[in-house]
GROMACS .gro file of C-alpha atoms in nm:
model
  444
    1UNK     CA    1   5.084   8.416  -3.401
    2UNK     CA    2   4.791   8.685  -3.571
    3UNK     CA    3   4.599   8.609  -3.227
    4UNK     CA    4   4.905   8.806  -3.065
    5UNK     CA    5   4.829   9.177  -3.192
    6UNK     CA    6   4.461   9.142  -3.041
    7UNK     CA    7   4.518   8.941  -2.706
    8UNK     CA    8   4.849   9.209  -2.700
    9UNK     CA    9   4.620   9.484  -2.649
   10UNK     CA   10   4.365   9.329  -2.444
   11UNK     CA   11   4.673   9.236  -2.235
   12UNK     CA   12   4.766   9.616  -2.187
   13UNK     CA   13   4.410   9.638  -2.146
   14UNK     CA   14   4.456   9.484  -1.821
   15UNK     CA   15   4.763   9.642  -1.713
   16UNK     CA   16   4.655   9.972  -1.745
   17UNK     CA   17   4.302  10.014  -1.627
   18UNK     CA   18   4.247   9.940  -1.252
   19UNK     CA   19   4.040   9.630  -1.189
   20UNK     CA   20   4.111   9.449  -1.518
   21UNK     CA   21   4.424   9.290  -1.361
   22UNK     CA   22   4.294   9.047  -1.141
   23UNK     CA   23   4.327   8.695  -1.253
   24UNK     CA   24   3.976   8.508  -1.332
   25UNK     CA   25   3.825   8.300  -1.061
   26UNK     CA   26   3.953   7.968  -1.114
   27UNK     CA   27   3.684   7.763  -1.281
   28UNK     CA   28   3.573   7.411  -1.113
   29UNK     CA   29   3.781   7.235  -1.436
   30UNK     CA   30   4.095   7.433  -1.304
   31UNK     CA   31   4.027   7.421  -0.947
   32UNK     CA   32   4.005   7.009  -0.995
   33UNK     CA   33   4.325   6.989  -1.169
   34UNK     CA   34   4.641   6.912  -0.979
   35UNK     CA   35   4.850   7.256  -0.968
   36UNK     CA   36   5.270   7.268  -0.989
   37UNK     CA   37   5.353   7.652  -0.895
   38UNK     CA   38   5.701   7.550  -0.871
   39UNK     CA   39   5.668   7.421  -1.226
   40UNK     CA   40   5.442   7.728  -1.349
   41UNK     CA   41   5.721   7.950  -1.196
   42UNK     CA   42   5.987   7.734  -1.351
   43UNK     CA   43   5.826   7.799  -1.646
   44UNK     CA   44   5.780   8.152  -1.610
   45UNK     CA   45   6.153   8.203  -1.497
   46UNK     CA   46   6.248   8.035  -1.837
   47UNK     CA   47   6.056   8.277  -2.085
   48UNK     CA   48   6.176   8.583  -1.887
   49UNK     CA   49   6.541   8.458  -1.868
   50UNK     CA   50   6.558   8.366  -2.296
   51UNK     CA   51   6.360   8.678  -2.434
   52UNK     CA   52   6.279   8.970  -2.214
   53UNK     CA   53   6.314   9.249  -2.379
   54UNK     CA   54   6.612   9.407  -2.139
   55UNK     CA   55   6.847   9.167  -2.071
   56UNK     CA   56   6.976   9.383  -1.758
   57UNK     CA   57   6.675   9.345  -1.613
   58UNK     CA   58   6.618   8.953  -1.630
   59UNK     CA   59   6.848   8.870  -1.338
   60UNK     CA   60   6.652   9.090  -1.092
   61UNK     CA   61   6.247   8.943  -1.200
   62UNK     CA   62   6.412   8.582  -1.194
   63UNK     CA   63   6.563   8.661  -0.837
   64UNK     CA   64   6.218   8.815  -0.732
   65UNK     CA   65   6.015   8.444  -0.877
   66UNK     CA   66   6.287   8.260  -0.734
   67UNK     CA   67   6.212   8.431  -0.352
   68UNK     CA   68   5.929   8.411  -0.390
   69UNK     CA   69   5.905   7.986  -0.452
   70UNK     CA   70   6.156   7.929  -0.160
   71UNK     CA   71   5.984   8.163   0.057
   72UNK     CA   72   5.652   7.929   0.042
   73UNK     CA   73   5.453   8.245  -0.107
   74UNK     CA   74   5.355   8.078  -0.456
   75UNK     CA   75   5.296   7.712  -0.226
   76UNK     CA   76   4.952   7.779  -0.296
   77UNK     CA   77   4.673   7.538  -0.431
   78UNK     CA   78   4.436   7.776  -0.625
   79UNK     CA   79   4.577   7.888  -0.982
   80UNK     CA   80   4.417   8.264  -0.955
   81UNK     CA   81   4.570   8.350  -0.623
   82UNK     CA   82   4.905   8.163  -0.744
   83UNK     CA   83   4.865   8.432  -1.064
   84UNK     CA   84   4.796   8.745  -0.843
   85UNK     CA   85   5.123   8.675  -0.647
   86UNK     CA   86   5.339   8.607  -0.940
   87UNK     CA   87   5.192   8.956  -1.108
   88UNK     CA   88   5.218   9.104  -0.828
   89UNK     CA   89   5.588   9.067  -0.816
   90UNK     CA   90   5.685   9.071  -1.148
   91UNK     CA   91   5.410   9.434  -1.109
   92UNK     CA   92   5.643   9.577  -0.808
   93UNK     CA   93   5.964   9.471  -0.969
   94UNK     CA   94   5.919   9.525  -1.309
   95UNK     CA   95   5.712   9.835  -1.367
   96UNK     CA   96   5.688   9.728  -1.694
   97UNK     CA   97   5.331   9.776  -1.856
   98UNK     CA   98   5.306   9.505  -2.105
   99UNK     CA   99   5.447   9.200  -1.868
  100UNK     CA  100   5.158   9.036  -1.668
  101UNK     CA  101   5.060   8.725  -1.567
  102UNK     CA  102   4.690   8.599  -1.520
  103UNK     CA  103   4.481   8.298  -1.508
  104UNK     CA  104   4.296   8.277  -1.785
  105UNK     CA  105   4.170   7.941  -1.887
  106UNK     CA  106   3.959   8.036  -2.174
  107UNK     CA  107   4.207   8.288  -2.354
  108UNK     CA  108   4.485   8.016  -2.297
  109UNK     CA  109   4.257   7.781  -2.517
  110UNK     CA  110   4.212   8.013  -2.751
  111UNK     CA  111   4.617   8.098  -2.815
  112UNK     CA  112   4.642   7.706  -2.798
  113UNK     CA  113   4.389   7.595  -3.065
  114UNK     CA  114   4.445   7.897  -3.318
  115UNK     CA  115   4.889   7.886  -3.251
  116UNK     CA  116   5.049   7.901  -3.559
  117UNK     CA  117   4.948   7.879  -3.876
  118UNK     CA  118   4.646   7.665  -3.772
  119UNK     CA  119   4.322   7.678  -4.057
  120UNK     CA  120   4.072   7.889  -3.735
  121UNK     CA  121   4.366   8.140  -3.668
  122UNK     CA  122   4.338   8.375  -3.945
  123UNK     CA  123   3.990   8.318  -3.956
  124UNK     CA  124   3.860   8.363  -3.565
  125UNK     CA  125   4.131   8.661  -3.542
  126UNK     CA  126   3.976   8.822  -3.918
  127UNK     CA  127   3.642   8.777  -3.721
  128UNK     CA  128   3.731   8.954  -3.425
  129UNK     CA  129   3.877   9.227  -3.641
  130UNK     CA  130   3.567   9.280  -3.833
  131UNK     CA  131   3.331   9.315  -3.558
  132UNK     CA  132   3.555   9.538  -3.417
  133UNK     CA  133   3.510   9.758  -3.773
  134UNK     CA  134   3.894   9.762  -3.742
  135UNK     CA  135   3.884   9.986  -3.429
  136UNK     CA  136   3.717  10.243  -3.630
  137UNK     CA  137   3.384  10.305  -3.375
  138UNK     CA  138   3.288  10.669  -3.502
  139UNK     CA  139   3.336  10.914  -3.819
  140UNK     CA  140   3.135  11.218  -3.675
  141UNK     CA  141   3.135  11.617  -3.809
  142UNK     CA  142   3.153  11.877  -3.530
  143UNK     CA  143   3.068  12.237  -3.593
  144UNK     CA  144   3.280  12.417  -3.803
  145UNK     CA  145   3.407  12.147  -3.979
  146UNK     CA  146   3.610  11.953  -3.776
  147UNK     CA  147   3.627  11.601  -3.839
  148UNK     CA  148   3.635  11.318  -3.563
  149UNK     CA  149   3.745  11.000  -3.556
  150UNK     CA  150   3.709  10.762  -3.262
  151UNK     CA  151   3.954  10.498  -3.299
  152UNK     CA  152   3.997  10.211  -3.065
  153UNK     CA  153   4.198   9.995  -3.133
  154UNK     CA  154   4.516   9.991  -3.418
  155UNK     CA  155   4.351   9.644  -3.573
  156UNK     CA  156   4.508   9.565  -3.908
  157UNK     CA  157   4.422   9.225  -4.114
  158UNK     CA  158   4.586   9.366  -4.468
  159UNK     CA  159   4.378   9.455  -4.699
  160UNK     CA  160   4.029   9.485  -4.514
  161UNK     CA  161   4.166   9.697  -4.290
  162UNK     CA  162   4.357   9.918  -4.529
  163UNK     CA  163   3.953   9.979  -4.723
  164UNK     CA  164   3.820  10.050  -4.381
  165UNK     CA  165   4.111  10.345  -4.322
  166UNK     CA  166   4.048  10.490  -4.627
  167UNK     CA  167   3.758  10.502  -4.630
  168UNK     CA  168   3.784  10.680  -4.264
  169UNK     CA  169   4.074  10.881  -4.407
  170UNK     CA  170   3.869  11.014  -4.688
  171UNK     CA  171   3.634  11.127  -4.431
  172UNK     CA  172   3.899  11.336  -4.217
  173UNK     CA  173   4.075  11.447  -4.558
  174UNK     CA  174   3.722  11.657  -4.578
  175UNK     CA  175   3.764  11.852  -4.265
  176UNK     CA  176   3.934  12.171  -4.186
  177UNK     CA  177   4.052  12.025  -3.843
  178UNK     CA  178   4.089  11.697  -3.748
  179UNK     CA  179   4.060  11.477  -3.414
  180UNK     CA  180   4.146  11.132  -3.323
  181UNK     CA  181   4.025  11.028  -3.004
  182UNK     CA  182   4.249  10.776  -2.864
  183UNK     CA  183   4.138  10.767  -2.507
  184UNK     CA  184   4.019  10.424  -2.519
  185UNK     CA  185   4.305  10.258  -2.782
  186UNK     CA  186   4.496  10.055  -2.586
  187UNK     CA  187   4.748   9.954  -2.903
  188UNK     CA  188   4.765   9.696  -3.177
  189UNK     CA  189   4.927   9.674  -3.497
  190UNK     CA  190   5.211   9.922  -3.609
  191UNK     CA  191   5.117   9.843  -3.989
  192UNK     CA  192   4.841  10.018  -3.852
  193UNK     CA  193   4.957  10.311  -3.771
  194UNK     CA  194   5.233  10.344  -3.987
  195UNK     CA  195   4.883  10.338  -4.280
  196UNK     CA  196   4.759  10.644  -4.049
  197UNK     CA  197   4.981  10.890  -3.979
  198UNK     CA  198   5.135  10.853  -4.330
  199UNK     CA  199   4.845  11.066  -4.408
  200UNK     CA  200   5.020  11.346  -4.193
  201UNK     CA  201   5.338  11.301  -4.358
  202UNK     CA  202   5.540  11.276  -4.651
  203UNK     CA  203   5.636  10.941  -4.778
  204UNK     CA  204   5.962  10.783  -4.690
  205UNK     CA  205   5.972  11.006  -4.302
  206UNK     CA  206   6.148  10.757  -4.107
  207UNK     CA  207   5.875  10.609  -3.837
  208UNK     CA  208   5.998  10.405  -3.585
  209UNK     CA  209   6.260  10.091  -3.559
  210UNK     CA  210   6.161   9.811  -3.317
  211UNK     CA  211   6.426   9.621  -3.155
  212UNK     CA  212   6.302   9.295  -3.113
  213UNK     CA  213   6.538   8.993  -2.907
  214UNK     CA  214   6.654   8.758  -3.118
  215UNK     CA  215   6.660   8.901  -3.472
  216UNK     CA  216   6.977   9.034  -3.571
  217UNK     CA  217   6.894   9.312  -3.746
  218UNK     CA  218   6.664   9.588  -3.631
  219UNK     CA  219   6.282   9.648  -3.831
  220UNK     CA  220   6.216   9.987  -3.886
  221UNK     CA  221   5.929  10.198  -4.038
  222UNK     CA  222   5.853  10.453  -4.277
  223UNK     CA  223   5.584  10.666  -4.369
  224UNK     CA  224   5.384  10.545  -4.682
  225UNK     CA  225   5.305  10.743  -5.022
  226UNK     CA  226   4.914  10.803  -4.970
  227UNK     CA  227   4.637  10.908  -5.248
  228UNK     CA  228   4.603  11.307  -5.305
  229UNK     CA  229   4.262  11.290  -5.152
  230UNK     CA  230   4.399  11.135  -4.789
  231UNK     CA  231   4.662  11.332  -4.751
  232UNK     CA  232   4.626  11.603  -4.475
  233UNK     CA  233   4.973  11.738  -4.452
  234UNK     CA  234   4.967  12.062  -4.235
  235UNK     CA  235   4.577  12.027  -4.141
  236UNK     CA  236   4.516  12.102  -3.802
  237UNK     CA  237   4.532  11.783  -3.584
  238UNK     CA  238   4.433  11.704  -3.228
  239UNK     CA  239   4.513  11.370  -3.063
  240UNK     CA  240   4.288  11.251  -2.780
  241UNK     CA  241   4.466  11.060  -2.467
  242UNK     CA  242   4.424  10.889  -2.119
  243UNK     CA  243   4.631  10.701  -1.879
  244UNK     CA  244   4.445  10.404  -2.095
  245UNK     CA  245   4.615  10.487  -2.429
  246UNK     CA  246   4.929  10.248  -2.478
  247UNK     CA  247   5.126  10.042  -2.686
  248UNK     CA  248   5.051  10.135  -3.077
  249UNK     CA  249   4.809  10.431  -2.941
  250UNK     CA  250   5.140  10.580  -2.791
  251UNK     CA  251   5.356  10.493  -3.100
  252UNK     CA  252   5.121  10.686  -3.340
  253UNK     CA  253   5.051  10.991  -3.040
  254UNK     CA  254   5.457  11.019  -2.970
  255UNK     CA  255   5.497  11.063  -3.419
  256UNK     CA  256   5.249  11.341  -3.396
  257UNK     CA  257   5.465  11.521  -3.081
  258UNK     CA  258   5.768  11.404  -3.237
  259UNK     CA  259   5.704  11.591  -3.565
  260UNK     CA  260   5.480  11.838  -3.445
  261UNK     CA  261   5.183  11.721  -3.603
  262UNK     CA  262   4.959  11.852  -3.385
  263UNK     CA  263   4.829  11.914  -3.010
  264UNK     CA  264   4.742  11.631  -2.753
  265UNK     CA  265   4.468  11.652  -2.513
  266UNK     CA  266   4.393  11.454  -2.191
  267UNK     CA  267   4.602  11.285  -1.959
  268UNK     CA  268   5.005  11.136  -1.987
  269UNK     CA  269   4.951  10.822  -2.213
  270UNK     CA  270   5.050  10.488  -2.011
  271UNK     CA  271   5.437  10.430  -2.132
  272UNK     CA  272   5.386  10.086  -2.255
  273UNK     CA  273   5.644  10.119  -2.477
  274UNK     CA  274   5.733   9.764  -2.529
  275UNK     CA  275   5.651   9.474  -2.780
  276UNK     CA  276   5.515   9.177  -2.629
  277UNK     CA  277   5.393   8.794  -2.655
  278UNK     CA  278   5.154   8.614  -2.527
  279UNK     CA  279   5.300   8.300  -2.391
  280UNK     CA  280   5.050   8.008  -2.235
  281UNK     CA  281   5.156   7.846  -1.921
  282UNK     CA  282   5.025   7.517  -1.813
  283UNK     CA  283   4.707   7.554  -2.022
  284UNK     CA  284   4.554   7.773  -1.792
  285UNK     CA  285   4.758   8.119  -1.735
  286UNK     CA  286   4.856   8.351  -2.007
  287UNK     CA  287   5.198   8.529  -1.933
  288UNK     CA  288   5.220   8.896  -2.136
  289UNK     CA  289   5.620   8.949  -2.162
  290UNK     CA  290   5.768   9.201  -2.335
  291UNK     CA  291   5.997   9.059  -2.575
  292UNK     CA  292   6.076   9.432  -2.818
  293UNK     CA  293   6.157   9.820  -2.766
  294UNK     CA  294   6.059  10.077  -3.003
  295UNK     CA  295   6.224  10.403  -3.106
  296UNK     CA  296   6.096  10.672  -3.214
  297UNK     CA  297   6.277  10.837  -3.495
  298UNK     CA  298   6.193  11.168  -3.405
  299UNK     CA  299   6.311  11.185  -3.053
  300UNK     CA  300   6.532  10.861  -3.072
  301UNK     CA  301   6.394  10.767  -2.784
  302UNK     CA  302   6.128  10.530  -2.697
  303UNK     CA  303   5.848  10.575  -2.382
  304UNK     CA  304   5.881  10.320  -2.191
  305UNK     CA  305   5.764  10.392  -1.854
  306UNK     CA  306   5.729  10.761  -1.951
  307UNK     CA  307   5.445  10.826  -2.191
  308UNK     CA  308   5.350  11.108  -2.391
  309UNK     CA  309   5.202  11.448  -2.216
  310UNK     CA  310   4.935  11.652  -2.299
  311UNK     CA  311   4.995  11.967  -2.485
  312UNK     CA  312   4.652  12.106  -2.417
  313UNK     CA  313   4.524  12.117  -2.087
  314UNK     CA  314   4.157  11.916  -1.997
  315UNK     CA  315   4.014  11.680  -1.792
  316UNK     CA  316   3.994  11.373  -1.983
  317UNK     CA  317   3.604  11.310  -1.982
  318UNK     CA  318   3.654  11.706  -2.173
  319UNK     CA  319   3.925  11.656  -2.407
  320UNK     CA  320   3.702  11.605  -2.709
  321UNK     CA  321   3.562  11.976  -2.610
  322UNK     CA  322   3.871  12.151  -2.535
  323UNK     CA  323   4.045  12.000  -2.855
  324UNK     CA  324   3.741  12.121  -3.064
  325UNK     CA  325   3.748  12.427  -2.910
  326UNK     CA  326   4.143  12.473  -2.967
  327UNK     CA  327   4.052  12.369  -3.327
  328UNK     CA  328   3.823  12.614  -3.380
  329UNK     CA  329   4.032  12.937  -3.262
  330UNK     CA  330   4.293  12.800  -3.509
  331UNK     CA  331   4.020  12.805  -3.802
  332UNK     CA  332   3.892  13.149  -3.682
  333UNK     CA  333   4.236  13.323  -3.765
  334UNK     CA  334   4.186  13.200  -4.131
  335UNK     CA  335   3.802  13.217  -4.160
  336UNK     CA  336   3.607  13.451  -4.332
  337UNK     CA  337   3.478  13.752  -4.171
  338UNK     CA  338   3.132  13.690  -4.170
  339UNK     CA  339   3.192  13.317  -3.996
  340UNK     CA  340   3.402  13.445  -3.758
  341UNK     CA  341   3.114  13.528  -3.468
  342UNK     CA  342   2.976  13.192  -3.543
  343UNK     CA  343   3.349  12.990  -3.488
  344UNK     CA  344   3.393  13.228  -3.174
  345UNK     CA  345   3.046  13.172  -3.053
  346UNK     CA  346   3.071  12.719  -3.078
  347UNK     CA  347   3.420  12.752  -2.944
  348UNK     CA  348   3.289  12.950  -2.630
  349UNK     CA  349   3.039  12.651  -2.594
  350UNK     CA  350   3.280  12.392  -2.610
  351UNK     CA  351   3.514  12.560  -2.387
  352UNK     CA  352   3.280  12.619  -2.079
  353UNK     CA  353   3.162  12.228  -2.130
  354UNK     CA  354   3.487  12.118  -2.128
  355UNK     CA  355   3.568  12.263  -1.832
  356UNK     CA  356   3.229  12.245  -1.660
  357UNK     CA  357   3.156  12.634  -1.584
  358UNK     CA  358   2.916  12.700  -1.372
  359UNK     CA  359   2.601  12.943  -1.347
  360UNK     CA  360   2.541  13.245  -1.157
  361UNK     CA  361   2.273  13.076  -0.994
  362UNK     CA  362   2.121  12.742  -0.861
  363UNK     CA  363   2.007  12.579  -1.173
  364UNK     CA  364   1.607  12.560  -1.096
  365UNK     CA  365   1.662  12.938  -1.052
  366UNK     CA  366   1.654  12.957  -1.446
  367UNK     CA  367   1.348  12.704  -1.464
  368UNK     CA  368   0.988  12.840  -1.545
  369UNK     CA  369   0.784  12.919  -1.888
  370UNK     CA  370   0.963  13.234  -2.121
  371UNK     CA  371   0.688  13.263  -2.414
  372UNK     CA  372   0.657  12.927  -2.613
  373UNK     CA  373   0.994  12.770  -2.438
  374UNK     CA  374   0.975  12.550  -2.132
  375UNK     CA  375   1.266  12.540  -1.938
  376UNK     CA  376   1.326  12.252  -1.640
  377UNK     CA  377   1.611  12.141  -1.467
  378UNK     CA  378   1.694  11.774  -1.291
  379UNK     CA  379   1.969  11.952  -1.049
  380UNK     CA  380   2.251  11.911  -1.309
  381UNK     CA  381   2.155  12.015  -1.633
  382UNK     CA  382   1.938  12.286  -1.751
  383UNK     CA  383   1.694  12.193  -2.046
  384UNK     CA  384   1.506  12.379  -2.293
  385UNK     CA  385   1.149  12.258  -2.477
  386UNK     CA  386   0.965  12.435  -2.721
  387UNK     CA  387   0.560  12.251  -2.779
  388UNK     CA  388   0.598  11.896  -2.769
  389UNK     CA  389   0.954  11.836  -2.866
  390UNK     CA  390   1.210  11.659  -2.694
  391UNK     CA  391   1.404  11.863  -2.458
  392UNK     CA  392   1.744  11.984  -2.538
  393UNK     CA  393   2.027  12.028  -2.242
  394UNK     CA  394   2.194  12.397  -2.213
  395UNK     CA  395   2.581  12.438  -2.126
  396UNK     CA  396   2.633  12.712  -1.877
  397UNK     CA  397   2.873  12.973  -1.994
  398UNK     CA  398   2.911  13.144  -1.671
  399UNK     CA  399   2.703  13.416  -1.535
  400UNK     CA  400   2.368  13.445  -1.675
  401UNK     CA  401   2.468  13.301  -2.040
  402UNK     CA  402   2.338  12.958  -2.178
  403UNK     CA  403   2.459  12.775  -2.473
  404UNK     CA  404   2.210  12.573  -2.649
  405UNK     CA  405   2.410  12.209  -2.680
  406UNK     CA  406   2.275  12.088  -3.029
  407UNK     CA  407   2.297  12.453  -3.161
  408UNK     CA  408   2.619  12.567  -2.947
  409UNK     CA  409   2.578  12.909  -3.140
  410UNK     CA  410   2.281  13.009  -3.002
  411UNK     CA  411   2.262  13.180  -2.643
  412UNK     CA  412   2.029  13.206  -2.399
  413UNK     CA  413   2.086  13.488  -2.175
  414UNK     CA  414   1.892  13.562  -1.842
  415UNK     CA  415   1.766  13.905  -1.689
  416UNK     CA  416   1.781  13.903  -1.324
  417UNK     CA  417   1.638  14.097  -1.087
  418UNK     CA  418   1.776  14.048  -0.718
  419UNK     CA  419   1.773  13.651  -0.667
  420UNK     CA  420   1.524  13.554  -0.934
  421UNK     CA  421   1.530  13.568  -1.286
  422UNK     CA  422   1.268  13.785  -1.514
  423UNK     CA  423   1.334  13.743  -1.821
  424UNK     CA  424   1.525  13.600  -2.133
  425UNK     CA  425   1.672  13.697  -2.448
  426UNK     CA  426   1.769  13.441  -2.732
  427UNK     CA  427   2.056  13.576  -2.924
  428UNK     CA  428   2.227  13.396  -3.265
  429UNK     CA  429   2.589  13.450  -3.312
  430UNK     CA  430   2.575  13.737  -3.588
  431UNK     CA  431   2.209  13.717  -3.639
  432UNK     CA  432   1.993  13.983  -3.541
  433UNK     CA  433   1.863  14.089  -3.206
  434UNK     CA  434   1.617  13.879  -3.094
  435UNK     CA  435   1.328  14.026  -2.846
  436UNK     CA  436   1.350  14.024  -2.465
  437UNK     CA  437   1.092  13.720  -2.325
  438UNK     CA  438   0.944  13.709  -1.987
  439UNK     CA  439   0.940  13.502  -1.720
  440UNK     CA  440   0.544  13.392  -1.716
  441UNK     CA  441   0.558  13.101  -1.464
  442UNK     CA  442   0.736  12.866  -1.279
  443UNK     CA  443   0.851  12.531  -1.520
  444UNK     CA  444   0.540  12.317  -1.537
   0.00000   0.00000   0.00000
């Protein structure tokens, strides 16, 4: 079923980021209808017993439903409590990131009327694809050349998608550094990322070989031949992760620690390492089992329940900083002498933001009026204005020493005398000395 890639992810989705898990209020349709649960368990029981993934395992989540039914604790009458318990369990015994179980009337009815090879499949799933620009939500250049691209979601519908990737891949190709921010990819497609990081390697690497029940013989993955002008073999490369990056997200994060790609910054990925299908039960709950394991072929392992970990240390909301920061040290060792103080200077900046230094003093100590630049604070940032422009927040480098954030080059550094401050001094990474400003007034 093409719906399965999507609802797959949107099913980790739920697994992974507290709060998405609960089952949907049952809807006055559902809540009229007469409900089975030992017929909905039944059912459950079946699926897990002919195709989870781990056939060791299928004795103890059947044993778990089946205590559950004689103990009265699914002899309930409203289908979204009836799903919380059987998640619940399956949650506690399981600990298995891709198998759920939720009410979920109108998903059900879409699996239903698009199953198959149905005329609206393709089309409502090429729909959702396309709105969703294949995952591909940002192309951005940092300072110094570092190229970003925030990727969300390992979408792949053929062709259209392929266009979309080069086009992205083009983009990154044109860097000297590149990041992929995968804190918010919660998996998809592995034609999708097998199309990615072939760009990082050559063609015919061995990938990955899923495992899936039933089929006799094992699929695997290699990397693809890529155009000249995609390939980034040996470019610097960052990966961007949180406890929300799973499934596919993991696959493509554990090639680039596999290989050595590159560095990894944020938090453990989730270690949903499994395949899975979405399975409707009773026309009203989708069931999420995990039905395939994946190994990597450079660790020969997969990461189920384990994840990938961080190489570079940051807070997650300050990965995107520290990885640009990392990425710009690496470029300074190769860099020409007289860009050097720039790549140090922006790499400072993004340093201190990513891990939120702090000032010497209170923030409104630094507000008042230095020549023709206004500066104000709100309590958390510090913001300069020069005449009638809009103002621009400062990143605190520690001590008396500002970074300007659209121009992370430039400092501001403050004079103070005692408590107070008396005076300022812009300064360019190697540009020349700028005059010493005073203090005139307090911020208007």
């Amino acid at each position: 079923m093409r719906f399965a890639v999507l609802l797959a992810s949107l099913a980790l989705a739920a697994t992974a980021m507290p709060g998405l898990a609960q089952s949907q209020p049952s809807t006055p349709a559902a809540a009229a209808r007469a409900l089975d649960p030992a017929a909905v368990v039944a059912e459950v029981r079946r699926v897990i017993n002919e195709r989870y993934v781990l056939p060791e395992r299928r004795p103890v989540l059947d044993a778990v439903l089946a205590e559950g039914l004689a103990s009265g604790r699914y002899g309930v009458t409203d289908g979204a409590i009836l799903a919380e318990r059987i998640n619940a369990d399956l949650e506690r015994v399981g600990q298995d990131r891709h198998l759920s179980f939720r009410l979920d009337p109108r998903t059900a009815a879409v699996i239903a009327n698009g199953s198959g090879d149905a005329p609206g499949d393709g089309a409502a799933f090429e729909r959702l694809v396309r709105q969703a620009n294949h995952g591909i939500t940002e192309l951005r250049v940092l300072p110094g050349n570092v190229r970003l691209m925030n990727y969300e979601g390992f979408h792949w519908i053929g062709a259209e998608s392929a266009a979309a990737l080069d086009t992205a891949m083009r983009f990154l190709a044109g860097g000297d550094a590149v990041i992929i921010d995968l804190r918010e990819n919660g998996g998809g497609n592995p034609e999708a990322v097998q199309y990615i990081i072939s760009r990082f390697l050559p063609a015919d690497t061995p990938l990955v070989t899923f495992y899936m029940n039933g089929e006799a013989e094992p699929d695997g993955f290699s990397a693809l031949a890529t155009p000249p002008e995609q390939q980034m073999f040996g470019k610097p490369l960052y990966v961007l992760t949180s406890d929300g990056t799973g499934s596919a997200a993991e696959e493509f994060t554990g090639h680039v620690a596999g290989y050595h790609l590159g560095q990894i910054a944020g938090a453990n990925t989730s270690g949903a390492g499994f395949r899975n299908d979405i399975v409707v039960v009773d026309d009203q709950f989708v069931f999420s089992v995990s039905v395939g394991r994946a190994v990597l072929a450079s660790t020969g392992k997969d990461w189920e329940g384990v994840g990938f970990a961080p190489t570079l240390e940051a807070e997650v909301p300050g990965a995107l900083d520290i990885a640009h920061a990392a990425a710009l040290r690496t470029l300074i060792a190769t860099a020409p002498a007289e860009e050097r103080p720039g790549l140090e200077a922006v790499a400072e900046a993004m340093e201190a933001r990513g891990n939120r230094r702090a000032p010497e003093f209170a923030l409104a100590t630094y507000a008042g009026v230095y020549g023709e630049r206004t500066l104000t604070s709100d309590g958390v940032r510090l913001f300069t204005r020069r005449g009638g422009r809009p103002p621009i927040p400062l990143i605190p480098l520690g001590g008396h020493r500002f970074a300007v954030e659209t121009e992370p080059g430039m400092r501001m550094v403050f004079e103070a005398t005692g408590r107070s401050v008396a005076a300022m001094t812009v300064d360019y990474a190697g540009g020349p000395a700028q005059p010493r400003v005073e203090r005139t007034a307090p911020a208007r």
